[in-house]
Amino acid sequence: MGLKLETGARLVVATHNAGKARELAAILENRFTLVTAGELGLPEPEETETTFEGNALLKARAAARASGLVALADDSGLSVAALDGAPGIYSARWAGPGKDFGEAMAKVAARLEEAGAEDLSAWFSCALAVAWPDGPAVVVEGRLDGTLRFPPSGERGFGYDPIFVPAGFDISFGEMDPVKKDAMSHRALAFAKLKAALF
Ligand code: IMP
């Protein structure tokens, strides 16, 4: 048994989001034939773990088991030091059913205010998991540190990007050229680790 992936292998991506699957395919340099969990009609498991790595692994394992194929899944989010790591694995859920990140960023600001926090350190995390149908799995995590800045700035990016200023920069991810962001992001760091582990 080798935890290596052959070029051309069929890989199921545990996402129902076609855009995310395309992004993952590009990052993996189109080495694989990707199908999504959505295309295969696989159910979306509940994210019941308490860490990014745990949830990525749970999603990859569920997709591998249901499809009989090697599966890739991710889980990511923003953690704020002064909020004991919140929103963390609940980053998407803080935006509510309408996925309103203006609301989610306002909630971060309100919680910091309530806590009287002076430390605005924060980090983005991205966990990636690959699971084989017969059990073995690899999970890695990338982390990018920075500082929160209010009010939100910039129209680029998504999610919490307008309040996140990566360490060493003075613009937010919302203001940064997306090509530059994608090259340095928590996702890029996680993919570099995954590639080192798999290829
Ligand atoms: P997931 O799709 O369940 O992993 O949820 C990740 C959530 O974390 C997203 O909905 C975003 O709110 C947030 N997030 C993750 N990565 C980024 C990023 O690069 N920029 C901004 N927000 C992010």
Short mmCIF file of C-alpha atoms and ligand atoms in Angstrom, two decimals:
data_model
loop_
_atom_site.label_atom_id
_atom_site.label_comp_id
_atom_site.label_asym_id
_atom_site.label_seq_id
_atom_site.Cartn_x
_atom_site.Cartn_y
_atom_site.Cartn_z
CA MET A 1 0.00 0.00 0.00
CA GLY A 2 1.42 3.36 -0.96
CA LEU A 3 -0.02 6.71 0.04
CA LYS A 4 0.99 8.08 -3.32
CA LEU A 5 -1.33 9.20 -6.05
CA GLU A 6 -0.77 8.23 -9.67
CA THR A 7 -1.21 10.93 -12.28
CA GLY A 8 -4.51 10.45 -14.09
CA ALA A 9 -6.19 8.83 -11.08
CA ARG A 10 -9.88 9.58 -10.59
CA LEU A 11 -10.34 11.68 -7.48
CA VAL A 12 -13.59 12.71 -5.85
CA VAL A 13 -13.62 16.19 -4.34
CA ALA A 14 -15.87 16.32 -1.29
CA THR A 15 -17.60 19.53 -2.24
CA HIS A 16 -20.91 20.34 -3.85
CA ASN A 17 -19.39 23.58 -5.13
CA ALA A 18 -18.26 23.30 -8.77
CA GLY A 19 -16.15 26.48 -8.45
CA LYS A 20 -14.19 25.02 -5.56
CA ALA A 21 -13.59 21.79 -7.54
CA ARG A 22 -12.19 23.80 -10.46
CA GLU A 23 -9.93 25.74 -8.10
CA LEU A 24 -8.66 22.51 -6.55
CA ALA A 25 -8.05 20.97 -9.99
CA ALA A 26 -5.98 23.99 -11.00
CA ILE A 27 -3.95 23.83 -7.78
CA LEU A 28 -3.33 20.13 -8.39
CA GLU A 29 -2.06 21.09 -11.84
CA ASN A 30 -4.81 19.05 -13.46
CA ARG A 31 -2.95 15.83 -12.70
CA PHE A 32 -6.19 14.07 -11.86
CA THR A 33 -9.63 13.52 -13.25
CA LEU A 34 -11.79 15.23 -10.67
CA VAL A 35 -15.42 14.47 -9.97
CA THR A 36 -17.35 16.24 -7.24
CA ALA A 37 -19.42 14.70 -4.48
CA GLY A 38 -22.30 16.72 -5.91
CA GLU A 39 -21.93 15.11 -9.36
CA LEU A 40 -21.94 11.66 -7.78
CA GLY A 41 -24.97 12.55 -5.65
CA LEU A 42 -23.12 11.75 -2.40
CA PRO A 43 -24.70 13.03 0.82
CA GLU A 44 -22.96 15.92 2.67
CA PRO A 45 -21.96 14.72 6.14
CA GLU A 46 -22.53 16.92 9.17
CA GLU A 47 -19.31 18.65 10.28
CA THR A 48 -19.25 17.37 13.83
CA GLU A 49 -15.51 17.51 14.61
CA THR A 50 -13.89 20.27 16.68
CA THR A 51 -10.86 21.07 14.47
CA PHE A 52 -10.27 22.02 10.81
CA GLU A 53 -8.26 18.81 10.34
CA GLY A 54 -10.98 16.72 11.96
CA ASN A 55 -13.70 18.12 9.70
CA ALA A 56 -11.59 17.82 6.53
CA LEU A 57 -10.86 14.18 7.39
CA LEU A 58 -14.49 13.45 8.20
CA LYS A 59 -15.59 14.83 4.82
CA ALA A 60 -12.86 13.01 2.86
CA ARG A 61 -13.56 9.69 4.62
CA ALA A 62 -17.30 9.94 4.02
CA ALA A 63 -16.79 10.66 0.30
CA ALA A 64 -14.21 7.86 -0.12
CA ARG A 65 -16.44 5.35 1.61
CA ALA A 66 -19.53 6.32 -0.39
CA SER A 67 -17.79 6.47 -3.79
CA GLY A 68 -15.05 3.83 -3.61
CA LEU A 69 -12.64 6.48 -4.95
CA VAL A 70 -9.78 8.40 -3.38
CA ALA A 71 -11.33 11.57 -1.93
CA LEU A 72 -10.05 15.08 -1.21
CA ALA A 73 -11.75 17.47 1.21
CA ASP A 74 -10.93 20.82 2.78
CA ASP A 75 -12.02 22.84 5.76
CA SER A 76 -10.96 26.40 6.44
CA GLY A 77 -11.70 29.48 8.45
CA LEU A 78 -10.57 32.52 10.40
CA SER A 79 -9.41 32.33 14.03
CA VAL A 80 -9.09 35.39 16.27
CA ALA A 81 -6.65 35.19 19.19
CA ALA A 82 -8.62 37.50 21.52
CA LEU A 83 -11.78 35.44 20.87
CA ASP A 84 -10.14 32.17 21.87
CA GLY A 85 -9.93 31.13 18.22
CA ALA A 86 -13.51 32.00 17.22
CA PRO A 87 -15.11 31.93 14.71
CA GLY A 88 -12.70 29.11 13.72
CA ILE A 89 -14.53 26.05 12.39
CA TYR A 90 -17.75 28.08 12.63
CA SER A 91 -16.48 30.75 10.17
CA ALA A 92 -19.04 29.93 7.47
CA ARG A 93 -21.84 29.52 10.04
CA TRP A 94 -21.23 33.01 11.53
CA ALA A 95 -22.42 34.42 8.20
CA GLY A 96 -25.86 32.86 8.74
CA PRO A 97 -28.09 31.11 6.20
CA GLY A 98 -27.84 34.13 3.85
CA LYS A 99 -24.00 33.78 3.84
CA ASP A 100 -23.73 37.45 4.76
CA PHE A 101 -20.07 38.10 5.56
CA GLY A 102 -20.75 41.79 6.24
CA GLU A 103 -22.77 40.49 9.17
CA ALA A 104 -20.08 37.98 10.16
CA MET A 105 -17.36 40.68 10.14
CA ALA A 106 -19.61 43.01 12.19
CA LYS A 107 -20.04 40.15 14.68
CA VAL A 108 -16.25 39.80 15.00
CA ALA A 109 -15.97 43.55 15.63
CA ALA A 110 -18.76 43.46 18.24
CA ARG A 111 -17.22 40.51 20.09
CA LEU A 112 -13.82 42.23 20.17
CA GLU A 113 -15.44 45.39 21.50
CA GLU A 114 -17.32 43.43 24.19
CA ALA A 115 -14.09 41.74 25.23
CA GLY A 116 -12.25 45.10 25.29
CA ALA A 117 -9.61 43.35 23.18
CA GLU A 118 -6.44 45.19 22.21
CA ASP A 119 -4.74 42.26 20.54
CA LEU A 120 -6.10 41.98 16.99
CA SER A 121 -3.96 38.98 15.96
CA ALA A 122 -5.75 36.47 13.76
CA TRP A 123 -4.97 33.67 11.36
CA PHE A 124 -6.53 31.81 8.48
CA SER A 125 -6.30 28.01 8.52
CA CYS A 126 -6.88 25.49 5.79
CA ALA A 127 -6.89 21.75 6.39
CA LEU A 128 -6.76 19.34 3.45
CA ALA A 129 -7.44 15.64 3.76
CA VAL A 130 -7.07 12.81 1.26
CA ALA A 131 -8.71 9.51 2.16
CA TRP A 132 -8.52 6.13 0.46
CA PRO A 133 -11.62 3.93 0.39
CA ASP A 134 -9.80 1.15 2.27
CA GLY A 135 -8.97 3.38 5.23
CA PRO A 136 -5.64 5.21 5.05
CA ALA A 137 -5.63 9.00 4.96
CA VAL A 138 -3.33 12.00 4.91
CA VAL A 139 -4.24 15.32 6.52
CA VAL A 140 -2.25 18.56 6.50
CA GLU A 141 -2.89 22.12 7.64
CA GLY A 142 -1.67 25.51 6.44
CA ARG A 143 -1.83 28.62 8.59
CA LEU A 144 -1.36 32.25 7.64
CA ASP A 145 -0.98 34.85 10.40
CA GLY A 146 -2.06 38.45 10.27
CA THR A 147 -3.96 41.24 12.02
CA LEU A 148 -7.56 42.35 11.86
CA ARG A 149 -8.34 45.86 10.72
CA PHE A 150 -11.70 47.67 10.84
CA PRO A 151 -13.68 48.91 9.02
CA PRO A 152 -13.55 46.24 6.26
CA SER A 153 -11.68 47.41 3.16
CA GLY A 154 -11.49 46.23 -0.45
CA GLU A 155 -13.90 44.60 -2.84
CA ARG A 156 -11.71 41.65 -3.83
CA GLY A 157 -11.58 38.19 -2.30
CA PHE A 158 -14.43 36.72 -0.28
CA GLY A 159 -15.51 35.89 3.26
CA TYR A 160 -13.42 37.66 5.90
CA ASP A 161 -10.83 39.00 3.42
CA PRO A 162 -11.74 42.71 3.90
CA ILE A 163 -10.73 42.67 7.61
CA PHE A 164 -7.59 40.50 7.33
CA VAL A 165 -4.18 42.12 6.84
CA PRO A 166 -1.56 39.41 6.34
CA ALA A 167 1.68 39.74 8.35
CA GLY A 168 4.25 41.84 6.52
CA PHE A 169 1.66 43.76 4.46
CA ASP A 170 -0.36 46.90 5.01
CA ILE A 171 -3.30 46.07 2.77
CA SER A 172 -6.14 43.66 3.48
CA PHE A 173 -6.77 40.50 1.48
CA GLY A 174 -9.84 42.36 0.21
CA GLU A 175 -7.51 44.91 -1.41
CA MET A 176 -4.86 42.48 -2.65
CA ASP A 177 -4.51 41.15 -6.20
CA PRO A 178 -6.13 37.70 -6.00
CA VAL A 179 -3.19 36.10 -7.84
CA LYS A 180 -0.91 37.36 -5.08
CA LYS A 181 -3.32 36.28 -2.35
CA ASP A 182 -3.71 32.78 -3.82
CA ALA A 183 0.08 32.34 -3.99
CA MET A 184 0.59 33.09 -0.27
CA SER A 185 -2.68 31.99 1.33
CA HIS A 186 -3.34 29.36 3.98
CA ARG A 187 -4.77 27.27 1.10
CA ALA A 188 -1.50 27.55 -0.88
CA LEU A 189 0.50 26.60 2.23
CA ALA A 190 -1.71 23.56 2.83
CA PHE A 191 -1.44 22.47 -0.81
CA ALA A 192 2.34 22.72 -0.71
CA LYS A 193 2.31 20.38 2.31
CA LEU A 194 -0.14 18.03 0.61
CA LYS A 195 1.95 17.84 -2.54
CA ALA A 196 5.04 17.08 -0.48
CA ALA A 197 3.13 14.29 1.26
CA LEU A 198 1.59 12.73 -1.85
CA PHE A 199 3.88 13.15 -4.83
P1 IMP B 1 -15.66 25.99 4.51
O1 IMP B 1 -15.97 26.23 3.07
O2 IMP B 1 -16.67 25.20 5.25
O3 IMP B 1 -14.27 25.50 4.73
O4 IMP B 1 -15.79 27.43 5.21
C1 IMP B 1 -14.73 28.29 5.21
C2 IMP B 1 -15.18 29.67 5.64
O5 IMP B 1 -14.05 30.32 6.21
C3 IMP B 1 -15.60 30.50 4.45
O6 IMP B 1 -16.97 30.56 4.34
C4 IMP B 1 -15.00 31.86 4.76
O7 IMP B 1 -15.90 32.58 5.52
C5 IMP B 1 -13.83 31.59 5.65
N1 IMP B 1 -12.59 31.61 4.86
C6 IMP B 1 -11.82 30.54 4.54
N2 IMP B 1 -10.80 30.92 3.77
C7 IMP B 1 -10.94 32.25 3.58
C8 IMP B 1 -10.18 33.20 2.84
O8 IMP B 1 -9.18 32.93 2.16
N3 IMP B 1 -10.64 34.47 2.90
C9 IMP B 1 -11.74 34.83 3.60
N4 IMP B 1 -12.47 33.98 4.29
C10 IMP B 1 -12.08 32.69 4.29
#
